[in-house]
PDB file of C-alpha atoms in Angstrom:
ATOM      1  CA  UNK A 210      10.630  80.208-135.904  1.00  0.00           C
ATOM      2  CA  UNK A 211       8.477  83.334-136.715  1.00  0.00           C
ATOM      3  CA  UNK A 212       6.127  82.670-134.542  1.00  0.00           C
ATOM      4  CA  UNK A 213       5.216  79.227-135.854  1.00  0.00           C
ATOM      5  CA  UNK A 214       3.693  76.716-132.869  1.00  0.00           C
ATOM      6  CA  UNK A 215       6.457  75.123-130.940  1.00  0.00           C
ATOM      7  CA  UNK A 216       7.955  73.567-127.703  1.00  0.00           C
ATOM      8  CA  UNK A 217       6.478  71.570-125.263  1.00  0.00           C
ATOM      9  CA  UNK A 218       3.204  71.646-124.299  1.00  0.00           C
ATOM     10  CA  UNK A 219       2.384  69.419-120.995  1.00  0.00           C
ATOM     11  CA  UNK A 220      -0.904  68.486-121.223  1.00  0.00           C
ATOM     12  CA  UNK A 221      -3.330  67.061-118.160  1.00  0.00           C
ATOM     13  CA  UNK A 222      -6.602  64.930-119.512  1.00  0.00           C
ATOM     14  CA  UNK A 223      -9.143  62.676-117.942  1.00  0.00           C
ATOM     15  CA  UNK A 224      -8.447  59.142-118.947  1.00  0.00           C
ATOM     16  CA  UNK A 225     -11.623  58.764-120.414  1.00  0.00           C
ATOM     17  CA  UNK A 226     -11.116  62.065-122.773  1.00  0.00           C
ATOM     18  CA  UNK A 227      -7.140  60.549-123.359  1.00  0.00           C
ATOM     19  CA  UNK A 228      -8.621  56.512-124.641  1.00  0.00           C
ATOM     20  CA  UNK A 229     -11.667  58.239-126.439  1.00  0.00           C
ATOM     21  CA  UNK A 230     -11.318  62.018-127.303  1.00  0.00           C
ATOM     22  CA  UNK A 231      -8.149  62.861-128.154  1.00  0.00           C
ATOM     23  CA  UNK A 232      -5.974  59.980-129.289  1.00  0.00           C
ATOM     24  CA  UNK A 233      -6.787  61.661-133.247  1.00  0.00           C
ATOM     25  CA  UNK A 234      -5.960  64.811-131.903  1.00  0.00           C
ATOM     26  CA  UNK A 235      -2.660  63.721-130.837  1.00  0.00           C
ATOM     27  CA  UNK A 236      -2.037  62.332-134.280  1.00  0.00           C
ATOM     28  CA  UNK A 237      -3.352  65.380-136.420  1.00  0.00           C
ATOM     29  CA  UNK A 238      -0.704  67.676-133.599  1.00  0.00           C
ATOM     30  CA  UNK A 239       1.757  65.582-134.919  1.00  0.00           C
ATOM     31  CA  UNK A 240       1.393  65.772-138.728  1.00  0.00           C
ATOM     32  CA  UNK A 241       0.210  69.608-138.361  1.00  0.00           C
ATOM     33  CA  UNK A 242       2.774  70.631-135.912  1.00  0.00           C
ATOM     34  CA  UNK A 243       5.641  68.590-135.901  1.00  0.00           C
ATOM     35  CA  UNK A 244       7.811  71.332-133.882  1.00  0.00           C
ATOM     36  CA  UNK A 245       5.458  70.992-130.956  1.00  0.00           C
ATOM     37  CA  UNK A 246       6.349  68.316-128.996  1.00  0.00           C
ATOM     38  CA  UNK A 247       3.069  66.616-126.389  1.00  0.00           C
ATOM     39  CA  UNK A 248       3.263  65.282-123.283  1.00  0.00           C
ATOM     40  CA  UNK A 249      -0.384  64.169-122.112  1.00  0.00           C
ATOM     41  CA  UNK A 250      -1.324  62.909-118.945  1.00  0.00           C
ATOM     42  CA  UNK A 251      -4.294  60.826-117.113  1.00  0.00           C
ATOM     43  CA  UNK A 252      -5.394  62.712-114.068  1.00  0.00           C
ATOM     44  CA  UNK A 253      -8.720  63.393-112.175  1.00  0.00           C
ATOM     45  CA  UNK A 254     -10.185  66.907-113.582  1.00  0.00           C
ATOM     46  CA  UNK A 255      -9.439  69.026-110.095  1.00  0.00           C
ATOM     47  CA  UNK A 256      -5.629  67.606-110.002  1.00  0.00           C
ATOM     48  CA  UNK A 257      -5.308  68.938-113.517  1.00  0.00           C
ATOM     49  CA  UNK A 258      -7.008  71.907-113.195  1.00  0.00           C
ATOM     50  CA  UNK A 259      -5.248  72.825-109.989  1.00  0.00           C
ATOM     51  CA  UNK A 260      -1.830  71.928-111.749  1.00  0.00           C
ATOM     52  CA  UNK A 261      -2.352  74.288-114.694  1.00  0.00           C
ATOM     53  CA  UNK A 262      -2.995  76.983-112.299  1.00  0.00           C
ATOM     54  CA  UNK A 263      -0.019  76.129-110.348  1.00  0.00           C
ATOM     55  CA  UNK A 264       2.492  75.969-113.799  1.00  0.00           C
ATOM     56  CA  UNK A 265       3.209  72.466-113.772  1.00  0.00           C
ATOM     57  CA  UNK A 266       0.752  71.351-116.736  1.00  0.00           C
ATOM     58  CA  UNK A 267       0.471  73.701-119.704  1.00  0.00           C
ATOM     59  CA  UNK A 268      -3.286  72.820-120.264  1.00  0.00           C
ATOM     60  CA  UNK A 269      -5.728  70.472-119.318  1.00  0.00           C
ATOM     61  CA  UNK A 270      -8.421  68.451-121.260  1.00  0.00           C
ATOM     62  CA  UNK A 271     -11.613  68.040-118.924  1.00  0.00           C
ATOM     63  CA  UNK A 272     -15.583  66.882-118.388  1.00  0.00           C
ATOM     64  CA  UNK A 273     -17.605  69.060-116.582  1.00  0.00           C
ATOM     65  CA  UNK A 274     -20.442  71.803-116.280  1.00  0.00           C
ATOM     66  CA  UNK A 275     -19.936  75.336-117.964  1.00  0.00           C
ATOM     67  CA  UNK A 276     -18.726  77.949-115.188  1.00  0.00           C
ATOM     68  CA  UNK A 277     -16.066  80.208-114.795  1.00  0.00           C
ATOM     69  CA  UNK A 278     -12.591  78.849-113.555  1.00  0.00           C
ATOM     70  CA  UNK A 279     -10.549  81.264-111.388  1.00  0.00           C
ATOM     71  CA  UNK A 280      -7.230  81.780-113.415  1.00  0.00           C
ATOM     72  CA  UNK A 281      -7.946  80.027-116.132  1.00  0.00           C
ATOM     73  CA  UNK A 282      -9.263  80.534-119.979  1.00  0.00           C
ATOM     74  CA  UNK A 283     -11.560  77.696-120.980  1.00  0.00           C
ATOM     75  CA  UNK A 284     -13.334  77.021-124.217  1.00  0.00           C
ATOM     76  CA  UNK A 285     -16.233  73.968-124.707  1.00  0.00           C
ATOM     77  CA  UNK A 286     -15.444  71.634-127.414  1.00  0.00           C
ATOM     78  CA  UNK A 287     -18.842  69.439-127.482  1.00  0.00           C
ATOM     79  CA  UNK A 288     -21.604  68.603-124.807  1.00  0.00           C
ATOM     80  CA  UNK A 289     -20.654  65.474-123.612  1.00  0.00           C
ATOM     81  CA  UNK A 290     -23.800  62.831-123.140  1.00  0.00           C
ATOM     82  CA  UNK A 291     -23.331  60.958-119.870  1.00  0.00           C
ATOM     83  CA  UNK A 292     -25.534  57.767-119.661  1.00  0.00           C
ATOM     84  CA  UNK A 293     -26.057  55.136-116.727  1.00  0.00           C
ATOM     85  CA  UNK A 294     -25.122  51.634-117.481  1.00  0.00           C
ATOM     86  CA  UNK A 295     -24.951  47.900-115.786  1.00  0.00           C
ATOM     87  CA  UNK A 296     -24.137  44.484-116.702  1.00  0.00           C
ATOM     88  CA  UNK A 297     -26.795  42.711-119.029  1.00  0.00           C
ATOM     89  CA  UNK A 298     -28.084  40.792-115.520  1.00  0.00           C
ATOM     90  CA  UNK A 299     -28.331  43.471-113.062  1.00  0.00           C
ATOM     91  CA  UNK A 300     -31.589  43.576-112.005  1.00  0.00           C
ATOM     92  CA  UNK A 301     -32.685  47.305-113.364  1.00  0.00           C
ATOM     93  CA  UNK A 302     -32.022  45.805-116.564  1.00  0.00           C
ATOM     94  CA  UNK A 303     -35.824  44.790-116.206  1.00  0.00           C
ATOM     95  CA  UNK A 304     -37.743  48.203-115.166  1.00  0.00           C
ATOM     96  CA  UNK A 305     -38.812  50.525-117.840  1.00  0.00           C
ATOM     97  CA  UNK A 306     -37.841  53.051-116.059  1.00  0.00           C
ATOM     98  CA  UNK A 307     -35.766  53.992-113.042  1.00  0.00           C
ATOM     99  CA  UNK A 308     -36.601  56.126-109.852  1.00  0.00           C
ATOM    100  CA  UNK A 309     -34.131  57.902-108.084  1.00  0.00           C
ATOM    101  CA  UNK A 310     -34.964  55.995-104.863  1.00  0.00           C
ATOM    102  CA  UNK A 311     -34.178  52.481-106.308  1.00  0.00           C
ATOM    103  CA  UNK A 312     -30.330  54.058-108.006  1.00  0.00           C
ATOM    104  CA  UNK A 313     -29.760  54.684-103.895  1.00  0.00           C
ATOM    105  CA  UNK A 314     -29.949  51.269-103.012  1.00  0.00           C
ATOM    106  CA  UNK A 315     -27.312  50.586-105.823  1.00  0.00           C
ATOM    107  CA  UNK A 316     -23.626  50.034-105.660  1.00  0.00           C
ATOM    108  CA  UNK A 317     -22.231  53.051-107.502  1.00  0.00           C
ATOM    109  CA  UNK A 318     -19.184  52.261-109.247  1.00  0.00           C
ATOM    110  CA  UNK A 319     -17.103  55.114-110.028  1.00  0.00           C
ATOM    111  CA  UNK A 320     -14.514  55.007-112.884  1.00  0.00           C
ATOM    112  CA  UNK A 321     -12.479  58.568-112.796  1.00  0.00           C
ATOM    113  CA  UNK A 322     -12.240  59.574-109.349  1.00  0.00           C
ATOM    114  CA  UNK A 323     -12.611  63.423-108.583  1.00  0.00           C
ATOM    115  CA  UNK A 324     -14.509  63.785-111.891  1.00  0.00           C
ATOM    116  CA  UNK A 325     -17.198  66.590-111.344  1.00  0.00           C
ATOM    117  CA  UNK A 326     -20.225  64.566-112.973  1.00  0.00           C
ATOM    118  CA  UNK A 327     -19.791  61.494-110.514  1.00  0.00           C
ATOM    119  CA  UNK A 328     -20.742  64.841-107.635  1.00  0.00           C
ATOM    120  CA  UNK A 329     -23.491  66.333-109.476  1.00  0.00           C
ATOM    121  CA  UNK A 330     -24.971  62.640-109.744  1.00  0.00           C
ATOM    122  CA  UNK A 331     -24.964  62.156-105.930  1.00  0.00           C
ATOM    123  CA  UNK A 332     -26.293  65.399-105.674  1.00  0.00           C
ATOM    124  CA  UNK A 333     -29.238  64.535-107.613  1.00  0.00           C
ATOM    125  CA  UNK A 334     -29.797  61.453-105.971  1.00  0.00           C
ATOM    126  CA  UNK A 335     -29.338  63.509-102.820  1.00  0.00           C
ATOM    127  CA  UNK A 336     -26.527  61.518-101.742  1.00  0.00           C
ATOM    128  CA  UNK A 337     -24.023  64.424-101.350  1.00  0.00           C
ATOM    129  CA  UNK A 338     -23.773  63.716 -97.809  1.00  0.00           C
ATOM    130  CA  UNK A 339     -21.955  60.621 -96.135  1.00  0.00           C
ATOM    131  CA  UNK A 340     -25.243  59.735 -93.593  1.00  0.00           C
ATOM    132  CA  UNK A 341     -27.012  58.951 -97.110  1.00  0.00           C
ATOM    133  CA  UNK A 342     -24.444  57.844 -99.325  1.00  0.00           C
ATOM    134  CA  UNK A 343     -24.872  54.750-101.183  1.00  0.00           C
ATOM    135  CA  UNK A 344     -22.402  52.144-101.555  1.00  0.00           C
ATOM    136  CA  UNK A 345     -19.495  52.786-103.973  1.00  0.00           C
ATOM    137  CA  UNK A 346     -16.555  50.884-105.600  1.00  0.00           C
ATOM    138  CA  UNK A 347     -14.191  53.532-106.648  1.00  0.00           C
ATOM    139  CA  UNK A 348     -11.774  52.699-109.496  1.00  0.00           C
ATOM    140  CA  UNK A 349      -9.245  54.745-111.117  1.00  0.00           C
ATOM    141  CA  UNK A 350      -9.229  52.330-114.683  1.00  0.00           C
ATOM    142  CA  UNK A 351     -11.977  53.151-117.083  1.00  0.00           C
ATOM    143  CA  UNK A 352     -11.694  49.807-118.324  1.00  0.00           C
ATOM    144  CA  UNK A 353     -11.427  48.340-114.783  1.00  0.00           C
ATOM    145  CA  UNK A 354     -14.914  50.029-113.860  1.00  0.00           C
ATOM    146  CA  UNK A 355     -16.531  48.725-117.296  1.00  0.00           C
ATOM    147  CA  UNK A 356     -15.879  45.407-116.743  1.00  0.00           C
ATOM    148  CA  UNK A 357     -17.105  45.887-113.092  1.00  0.00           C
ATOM    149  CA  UNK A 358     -20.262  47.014-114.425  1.00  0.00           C
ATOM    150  CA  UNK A 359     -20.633  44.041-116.922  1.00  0.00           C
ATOM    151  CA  UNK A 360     -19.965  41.541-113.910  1.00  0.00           C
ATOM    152  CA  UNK A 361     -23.050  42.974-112.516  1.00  0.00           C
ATOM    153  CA  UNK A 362     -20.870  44.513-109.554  1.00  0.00           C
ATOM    154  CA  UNK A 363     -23.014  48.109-109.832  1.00  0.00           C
ATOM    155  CA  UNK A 364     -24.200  50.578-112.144  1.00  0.00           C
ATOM    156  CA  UNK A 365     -21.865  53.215-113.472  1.00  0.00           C
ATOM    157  CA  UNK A 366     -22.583  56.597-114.870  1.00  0.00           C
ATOM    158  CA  UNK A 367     -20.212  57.495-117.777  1.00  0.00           C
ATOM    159  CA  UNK A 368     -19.290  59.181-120.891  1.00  0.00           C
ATOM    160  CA  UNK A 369     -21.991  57.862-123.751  1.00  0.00           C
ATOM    161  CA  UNK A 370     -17.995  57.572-125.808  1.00  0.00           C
ATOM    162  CA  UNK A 371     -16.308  55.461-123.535  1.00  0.00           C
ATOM    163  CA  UNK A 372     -19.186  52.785-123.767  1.00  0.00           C
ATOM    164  CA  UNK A 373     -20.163  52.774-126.673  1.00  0.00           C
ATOM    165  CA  UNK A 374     -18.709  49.718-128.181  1.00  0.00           C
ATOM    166  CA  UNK A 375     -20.099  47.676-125.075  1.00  0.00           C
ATOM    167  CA  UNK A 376     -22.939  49.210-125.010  1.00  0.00           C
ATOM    168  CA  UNK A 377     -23.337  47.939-129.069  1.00  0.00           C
ATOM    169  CA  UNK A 378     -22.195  44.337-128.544  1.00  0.00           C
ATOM    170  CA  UNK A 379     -24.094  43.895-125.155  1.00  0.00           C
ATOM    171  CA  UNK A 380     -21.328  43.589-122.805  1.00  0.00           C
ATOM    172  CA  UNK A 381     -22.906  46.554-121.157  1.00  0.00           C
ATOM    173  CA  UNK A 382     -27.235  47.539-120.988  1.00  0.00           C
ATOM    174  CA  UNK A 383     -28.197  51.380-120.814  1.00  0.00           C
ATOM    175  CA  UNK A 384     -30.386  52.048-118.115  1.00  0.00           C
ATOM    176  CA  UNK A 385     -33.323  54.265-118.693  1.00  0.00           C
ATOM    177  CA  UNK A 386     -32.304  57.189-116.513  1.00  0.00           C
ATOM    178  CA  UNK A 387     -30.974  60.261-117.357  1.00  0.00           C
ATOM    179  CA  UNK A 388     -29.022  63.094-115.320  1.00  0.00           C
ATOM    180  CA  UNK A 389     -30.616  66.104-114.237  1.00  0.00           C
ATOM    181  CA  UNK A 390     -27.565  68.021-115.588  1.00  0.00           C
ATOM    182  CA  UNK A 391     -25.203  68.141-118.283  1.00  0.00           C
ATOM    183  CA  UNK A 392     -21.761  68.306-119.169  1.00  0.00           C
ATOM    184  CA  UNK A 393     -19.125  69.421-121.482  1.00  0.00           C
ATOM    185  CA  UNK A 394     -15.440  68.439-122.856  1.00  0.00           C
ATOM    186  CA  UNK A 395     -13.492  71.373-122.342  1.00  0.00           C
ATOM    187  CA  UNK A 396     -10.341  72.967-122.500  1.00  0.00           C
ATOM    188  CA  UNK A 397      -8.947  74.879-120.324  1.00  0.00           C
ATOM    189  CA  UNK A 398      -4.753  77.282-119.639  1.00  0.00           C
ATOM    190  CA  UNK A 399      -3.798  79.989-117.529  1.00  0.00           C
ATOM    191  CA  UNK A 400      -5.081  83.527-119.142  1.00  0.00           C
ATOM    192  CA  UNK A 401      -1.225  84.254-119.072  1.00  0.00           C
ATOM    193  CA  UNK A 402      -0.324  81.318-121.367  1.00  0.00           C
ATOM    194  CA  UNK A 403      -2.947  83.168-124.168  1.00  0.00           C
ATOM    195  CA  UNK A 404      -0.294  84.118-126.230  1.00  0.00           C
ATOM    196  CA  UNK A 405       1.416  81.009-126.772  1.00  0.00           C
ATOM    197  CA  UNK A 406       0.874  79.892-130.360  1.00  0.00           C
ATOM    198  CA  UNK A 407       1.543  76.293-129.420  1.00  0.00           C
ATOM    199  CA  UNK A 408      -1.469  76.819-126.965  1.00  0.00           C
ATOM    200  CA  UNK A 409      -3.718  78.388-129.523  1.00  0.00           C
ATOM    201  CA  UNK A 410      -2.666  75.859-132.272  1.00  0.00           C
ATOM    202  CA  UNK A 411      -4.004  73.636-130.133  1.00  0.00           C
ATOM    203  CA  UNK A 412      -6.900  75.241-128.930  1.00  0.00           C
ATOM    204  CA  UNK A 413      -8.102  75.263-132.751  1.00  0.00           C
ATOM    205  CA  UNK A 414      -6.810  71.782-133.419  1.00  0.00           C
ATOM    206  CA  UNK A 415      -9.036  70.825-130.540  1.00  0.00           C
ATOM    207  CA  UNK A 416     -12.243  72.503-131.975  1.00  0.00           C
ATOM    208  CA  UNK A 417     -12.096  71.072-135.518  1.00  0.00           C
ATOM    209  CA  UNK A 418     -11.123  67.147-134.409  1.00  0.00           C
ATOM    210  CA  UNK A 419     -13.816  66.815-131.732  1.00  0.00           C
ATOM    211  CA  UNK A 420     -16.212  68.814-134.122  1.00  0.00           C
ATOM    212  CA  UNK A 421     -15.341  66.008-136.683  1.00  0.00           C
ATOM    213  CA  UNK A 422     -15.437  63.355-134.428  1.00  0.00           C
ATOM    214  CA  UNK A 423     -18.658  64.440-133.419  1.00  0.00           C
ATOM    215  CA  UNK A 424     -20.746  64.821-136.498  1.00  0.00           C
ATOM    216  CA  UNK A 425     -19.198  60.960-137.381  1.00  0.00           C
ATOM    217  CA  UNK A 426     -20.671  59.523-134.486  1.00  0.00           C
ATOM    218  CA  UNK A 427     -24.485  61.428-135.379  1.00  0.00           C
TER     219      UNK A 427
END
């Protein structure tokens, strides 16, 4: 085919990124590339990350801090604001602001288990170890966690994108409290799949939707 992008390309995301990132991706891959056939999947960041070093996922789509990645070629496609939210009746809902000593006494709800930003918030709170952890409800379902926060079951920190339409018709209240840290949507394949022009088509697909996408949303 001359070198033109195709084959399959098995793809590992976080759900989060996969409901809110890259479904117009997908669709611009499609009409772009129509020889390159996708297969994404909804994994924790370290299962996918592990899996495109082992071979068995092409590429992974993932949230976390900028550092090298043994094995692997990554690129950043945006910062990716992380904010702390509750149901409208949890009772932070009232404070102005929020000290790290009340969040401990919180349930923490976690929606995308093995996600790196869910460990550098206990380790801001200083709950990275388990004599000082505070409670948590771990679900695997974005959704599932969301509506866990709105029943007032916890607080929850996640991607500003995945909330934003509760967060806009009040199902869900932003807490004033931001991370110490921040994070990025990335993508990352192994430094041998470089050359693959169904990889780098999608490496610059990736760049120019989520560059779009971003400058709608500002």
């Amino acid at each position: 085919m001359n070198g033109e992008p195709h084959g399959k390309v098995v793809i590992g995301s976080a759900q989060s990124l996969t409901d809110y990132r890259l479904l117009p991706l997908i669709e611009y891959m499609c009409w772009r590339y129509p020889s390159v056939q996708l297969s994404l999947h909804s994994r924790n960041a370290l299962s996918n990350l592990a899996a495109v070093r082992d071979g068995h996922l092409d590429c992974a789509f993932f949230v976390g801090p900028i550092e090298p990645r043994d094995g692997l070629e990554t690129t950043v496609l945006c910062p990716e604001p992380m904010v702390l939210v509750s149901g409208p009746n949890h009772m932070l809902t009232q404070r102005s602001e929020i000290t790290d000593d009340e969040l401990t006494r919180c349930t923490v709800i976690r929606a995308e288990n093995g996600a790196s930003y869910h460990e550098l918030f206990e380790q801001a709170l200083g709950l990275d170890d388990a004599e000082s952890r505070t409670p948590q409800l771990e679900l695997d379902s974005v959704d599932a966690a969301k509506r866990a926060a709105a029943a007032g079951l916890g607080v929850a920190l996640m991607p500003e994108v995945a909330v934003a339409a509760e967060l806009a018709d009040g199902r869900l209240v932003r807490l004033p409290w931001s991370p110490p840290f921040r994070v990025y949507t990335q993508f990352g394949w192994r430094q041998d799949n470089s050359t693959n022009p169904a990889i780098t088509a999608l490496v610059s697909a990736a760049a120019q939707v989520v560059s779009d996408q971003v400058a709608s949303l500002t």
